[in-house]
Short mmCIF file of C-alpha atoms and ligand atoms in Angstrom, two decimals:
data_model
loop_
_atom_site.label_atom_id
_atom_site.label_comp_id
_atom_site.label_asym_id
_atom_site.label_seq_id
_atom_site.Cartn_x
_atom_site.Cartn_y
_atom_site.Cartn_z
CA UNK J 1 161.96 164.22 207.05
CA UNK J 2 159.54 167.06 206.66
CA UNK J 3 157.01 167.68 203.90
CA UNK J 4 155.47 170.75 202.31
CA UNK J 5 152.27 168.98 201.34
CA UNK J 6 150.55 165.85 202.65
CA UNK J 7 147.46 164.22 201.12
CA UNK J 8 145.47 161.97 203.44
CA UNK J 9 142.97 159.44 202.11
CA UNK J 10 141.06 156.38 203.27
CA UNK J 11 142.25 153.94 200.62
CA UNK J 12 145.22 153.30 198.42
CA UNK J 13 144.28 154.66 194.98
CA UNK J 14 141.96 157.41 196.35
CA UNK J 15 144.57 160.14 196.02
CA UNK J 16 145.38 159.00 192.48
CA UNK J 17 141.75 159.65 191.57
CA UNK J 18 141.15 162.94 193.37
CA UNK J 19 144.36 164.98 193.55
CA UNK J 20 147.22 162.99 191.99
CA UNK J 21 147.79 165.60 189.29
CA UNK J 22 148.10 168.32 191.90
CA UNK J 23 150.59 166.29 193.93
CA UNK J 24 152.71 165.73 190.83
CA UNK J 25 152.52 169.40 189.87
CA UNK J 26 153.68 170.48 193.32
CA UNK J 27 156.54 167.93 193.26
CA UNK J 28 157.59 169.27 189.85
CA UNK J 29 157.71 172.74 191.41
CA UNK J 30 160.20 171.44 193.95
CA UNK J 31 157.92 170.88 196.92
CA UNK J 32 158.17 167.76 199.05
CA UNK J 33 154.88 165.89 198.90
CA UNK J 34 153.52 162.82 200.66
CA UNK J 35 150.54 160.49 200.83
CA UNK J 36 149.06 158.95 203.98
CA UNK J 37 146.61 156.12 203.29
CA UNK J 38 144.62 155.22 206.39
CA UNK J 39 143.95 151.60 205.39
CA UNK J 40 145.79 148.83 203.58
CA UNK J 41 142.96 147.58 201.39
CA UNK J 42 142.36 144.15 202.89
CA UNK J 43 138.63 144.27 202.07
CA UNK J 44 139.10 144.80 198.34
CA UNK J 45 137.38 142.32 196.01
CA UNK J 46 140.53 142.18 193.93
CA UNK J 47 144.21 141.80 194.86
CA UNK J 48 146.05 141.32 198.14
CA UNK J 49 147.39 143.77 200.74
CA UNK J 50 150.98 143.03 199.63
CA UNK J 51 150.12 143.51 195.98
CA UNK J 52 148.37 146.77 196.72
CA UNK J 53 151.37 148.00 198.71
CA UNK J 54 153.60 147.38 195.69
CA UNK J 55 151.14 149.11 193.40
CA UNK J 56 150.90 152.06 195.80
CA UNK J 57 154.70 152.51 195.75
CA UNK J 58 154.71 152.39 191.96
CA UNK J 59 151.94 155.02 191.86
CA UNK J 60 153.91 157.15 194.34
CA UNK J 61 156.98 156.92 192.11
CA UNK J 62 154.95 158.10 189.10
CA UNK J 63 153.55 161.03 191.13
CA UNK J 64 157.08 161.84 192.42
CA UNK J 65 155.98 161.85 196.06
CA UNK J 66 158.74 161.83 198.67
CA UNK J 67 156.88 159.82 201.31
CA UNK J 68 154.03 157.34 201.38
CA UNK J 69 152.74 155.10 204.15
CA UNK J 70 149.57 153.24 205.04
CA UNK J 71 148.25 153.07 208.59
CA UNK J 72 146.69 149.90 209.99
CA UNK J 73 143.12 151.19 210.35
CA UNK J 74 140.70 148.45 209.20
CA UNK J 75 139.52 148.82 205.61
CA UNK J 76 135.78 149.50 205.46
CA UNK J 77 135.81 150.48 209.13
CA UNK J 78 137.52 153.86 209.25
CA UNK J 79 136.28 155.28 212.54
CA UNK J 80 136.94 158.67 214.06
CA UNK J 81 138.25 157.33 217.36
CA UNK J 82 140.75 158.86 219.76
CA UNK J 83 143.23 156.11 218.94
CA UNK J 84 142.95 156.70 215.19
CA UNK J 85 143.26 160.46 215.62
CA UNK J 86 146.48 159.94 217.56
CA UNK J 87 147.86 157.74 214.77
CA UNK J 88 147.35 160.64 212.37
CA UNK J 89 148.74 163.17 214.89
CA UNK J 90 151.96 161.17 215.06
CA UNK J 91 152.33 161.40 211.28
CA UNK J 92 151.52 165.13 211.20
CA UNK J 93 154.05 165.87 213.93
CA UNK J 94 156.65 163.74 212.18
CA UNK J 95 156.19 165.21 208.71
CA UNK J 96 155.04 168.76 209.61
CA UNK J 97 153.27 169.57 206.33
CA UNK J 98 152.28 173.18 205.65
CA UNK J 99 149.35 172.08 203.47
CA UNK J 100 147.09 169.13 204.22
CA UNK J 101 144.74 167.73 201.56
CA UNK J 102 141.76 165.83 202.98
CA UNK J 103 138.87 164.08 201.23
CA UNK J 104 135.70 166.16 200.98
CA UNK J 105 133.57 165.83 204.13
CA UNK J 106 130.51 164.35 202.43
CA UNK J 107 130.43 161.34 200.15
CA UNK J 108 128.99 157.97 199.29
CA UNK J 109 131.64 155.84 200.98
CA UNK J 110 131.64 156.14 204.79
CA UNK J 111 135.43 155.65 204.89
CA UNK J 112 135.87 158.78 202.74
CA UNK J 113 133.83 161.23 204.78
CA UNK J 114 135.03 159.73 208.05
CA UNK J 115 138.63 160.13 206.88
CA UNK J 116 137.85 163.80 206.27
CA UNK J 117 136.61 164.49 209.80
CA UNK J 118 139.28 162.27 211.34
CA UNK J 119 141.97 164.17 209.42
CA UNK J 120 140.59 167.56 210.43
CA UNK J 121 140.32 166.66 214.12
CA UNK J 122 143.79 165.11 214.10
CA UNK J 123 145.18 168.33 212.55
CA UNK J 124 143.61 170.30 215.37
CA UNK J 125 144.85 167.97 218.11
CA UNK J 126 148.31 167.90 216.57
CA UNK J 127 148.73 171.58 217.43
CA UNK J 128 147.91 171.21 221.10
CA UNK J 129 151.10 171.80 223.05
CA UNK J 130 149.94 169.75 226.00
CA UNK J 131 148.90 166.72 223.96
CA UNK J 132 151.68 164.21 224.42
CA UNK J 133 151.86 160.98 222.47
CA UNK J 134 153.69 159.37 225.36
CA UNK J 135 151.79 156.49 226.86
CA UNK J 136 149.81 155.97 223.66
CA UNK J 137 152.26 153.58 222.11
CA UNK J 138 153.82 156.41 220.13
CA UNK J 139 156.64 157.33 222.45
CA UNK J 140 159.36 156.47 219.94
CA UNK J 141 161.08 159.83 220.15
CA UNK J 142 161.26 159.65 223.91
CA UNK J 143 162.93 156.29 224.05
CA UNK J 144 166.67 155.92 223.83
CA UNK J 145 166.58 153.63 220.85
CA UNK J 146 169.59 155.24 219.25
CA UNK J 147 167.82 155.97 215.97
CA UNK J 148 167.78 159.41 214.42
CA UNK J 149 164.33 160.25 215.70
CA UNK J 150 165.30 159.55 219.28
CA UNK J 151 167.89 162.29 219.17
CA UNK J 152 165.42 164.68 217.53
CA UNK J 153 162.61 165.09 220.02
CA UNK J 154 161.39 168.15 218.06
CA UNK J 155 160.23 165.61 215.48
CA UNK J 156 157.15 165.09 217.59
CA UNK J 157 156.68 168.67 218.71
CA UNK J 158 153.17 170.06 218.23
CA UNK J 159 152.41 170.99 214.65
CA UNK J 160 149.29 172.20 212.89
CA UNK J 161 149.14 172.48 209.09
CA UNK J 162 148.74 176.11 207.99
CA UNK J 163 146.21 175.21 205.32
CA UNK J 164 143.64 172.43 204.96
CA UNK J 165 142.00 171.94 201.58
CA UNK J 166 139.50 169.30 200.52
CA UNK J 167 139.77 167.23 197.33
CA UNK J 168 136.18 167.30 196.11
CA UNK J 169 136.26 165.29 192.89
CA UNK J 170 134.10 162.53 194.35
CA UNK J 171 131.36 164.97 195.30
CA UNK J 172 129.10 167.16 193.16
CA UNK J 173 129.93 170.38 194.95
CA UNK J 174 131.06 173.73 193.57
CA UNK J 175 134.84 173.90 194.07
CA UNK J 176 136.51 176.92 195.70
CA UNK J 177 139.36 176.66 193.22
CA UNK J 178 140.89 174.39 190.60
CA UNK J 179 144.43 173.25 189.91
CA UNK J 180 145.37 173.10 186.24
CA UNK J 181 146.73 169.58 185.67
CA UNK J 182 146.81 169.66 181.86
CA UNK J 183 150.54 168.84 181.93
CA UNK J 184 150.15 166.16 184.60
CA UNK J 185 147.00 164.39 183.43
CA UNK J 186 148.64 161.47 181.60
CA UNK J 187 151.00 160.71 184.49
CA UNK J 188 148.11 160.94 186.92
CA UNK J 189 146.17 158.42 184.84
CA UNK J 190 149.25 156.19 184.71
CA UNK J 191 149.48 156.33 188.51
CA UNK J 192 145.93 155.04 188.75
CA UNK J 193 146.65 152.29 186.23
CA UNK J 194 149.61 151.25 188.40
CA UNK J 195 146.93 149.50 190.47
CA UNK J 196 146.89 146.64 188.01
CA UNK J 197 145.14 144.32 190.45
CA UNK J 198 142.23 146.77 190.58
CA UNK J 199 141.94 148.22 187.12
CA UNK J 200 143.27 145.79 184.57
CA UNK J 201 140.51 143.98 182.69
CA UNK J 202 139.84 140.68 184.45
CA UNK J 203 137.06 138.32 185.43
CA UNK J 204 137.06 138.77 189.23
CA UNK J 205 134.64 141.49 190.21
CA UNK J 206 133.82 142.31 186.58
CA UNK J 207 130.21 142.83 187.66
CA UNK J 208 131.14 145.80 189.86
CA UNK J 209 134.36 147.09 188.25
CA UNK J 210 134.18 148.99 184.97
CA UNK J 211 136.47 147.96 182.11
CA UNK J 212 139.70 149.93 181.65
CA UNK J 213 138.42 151.85 178.62
CA UNK J 214 135.42 152.96 180.63
CA UNK J 215 137.66 154.10 183.51
CA UNK J 216 139.73 156.17 181.09
CA UNK J 217 136.57 157.79 179.72
CA UNK J 218 135.27 158.60 183.22
CA UNK J 219 138.54 159.98 184.55
CA UNK J 220 139.05 162.04 181.43
CA UNK J 221 135.54 163.51 181.41
CA UNK J 222 135.78 164.58 185.05
CA UNK J 223 139.16 166.23 184.48
CA UNK J 224 137.83 167.88 181.29
CA UNK J 225 134.73 169.14 183.08
CA UNK J 226 136.75 170.89 185.76
CA UNK J 227 139.22 172.01 183.11
CA UNK J 228 136.37 173.73 181.25
CA UNK J 229 135.34 175.56 184.42
CA UNK J 230 138.87 176.91 184.72
CA UNK J 231 139.47 177.57 181.02
CA UNK J 232 142.19 174.91 180.76
CA UNK J 233 142.25 171.37 179.39
CA UNK J 234 142.30 169.30 182.59
CA UNK J 235 141.88 170.35 186.23
CA UNK J 236 141.28 168.99 189.73
CA UNK J 237 138.72 170.61 192.08
CA UNK J 238 139.27 171.66 195.70
CA UNK J 239 137.15 173.22 198.42
CA UNK J 240 138.47 175.45 201.17
CA UNK J 241 136.34 176.53 204.12
CA UNK J 242 137.99 179.95 204.32
CA UNK J 243 137.38 182.77 201.86
CA UNK J 244 140.13 183.62 199.41
CA UNK J 245 142.43 186.64 199.78
CA UNK J 246 143.71 188.52 196.74
CA UNK J 247 146.69 190.90 196.56
CA UNK J 248 146.58 191.99 192.93
CA UNK J 249 143.29 192.19 191.03
CA UNK J 250 145.22 192.15 187.73
CA UNK J 251 146.48 188.65 188.46
CA UNK J 252 143.20 186.84 189.19
CA UNK J 253 142.94 183.91 186.77
CA UNK J 254 139.86 182.47 184.95
CA UNK J 255 138.05 184.71 182.46
CA UNK J 256 134.59 186.05 183.42
CA UNK J 257 133.02 186.64 179.99
ZN1 ZN P 301 138.32 155.06 198.51
#
């Protein structure tokens, strides 16, 4: 399986909050999209790992993603180690996405900004021809196990995403560009609400979790804010480190005055 677009995030339900509308929009355009969650959510105040896995698949179905998996990196302890980078390299070489969405590289939660740097460094390493995953517990494709991957060694050939963009909704930073998600907003909100164990109104953790109506108001105001910047109803913000390149000045969107 190969993907056009992969979104990497620290926790299940991160992608639903930062770039779920964009993932859905790309899937509706016919691109193959995927989500890699680094952790399984075992530190969450609410719910269980198994429950969260079910909720994550339901959210993935709503966002029409073709592939979703969670690595086994400890929740609350996402560290940019060699071992963790190789876990991400294996996924990148397997799925070969052209575009990689990472969390923005600064933030309140250490797992989020660490996931950003970890993802970037893994994307770099993944392109190194001489970096072999053999001997790191990832030698699947080199073993004669008889599965499809074993007969397709190119599945783990070096691969570097062409484009890395950063989902910046969690951070007050001026985005490089926006994606209009006016048509996808309701489904994106539904994908977040698929995490019933986290977001349905309940007693456990009610001191730290906002009520569902409050979540709706927050999610909607953020999407509206970025929508206003782009002259549309709802949008999601992204940062790219590169400058933009334009072919046709007549086709640049977003009105100046
Ligand atoms: Zn998170």
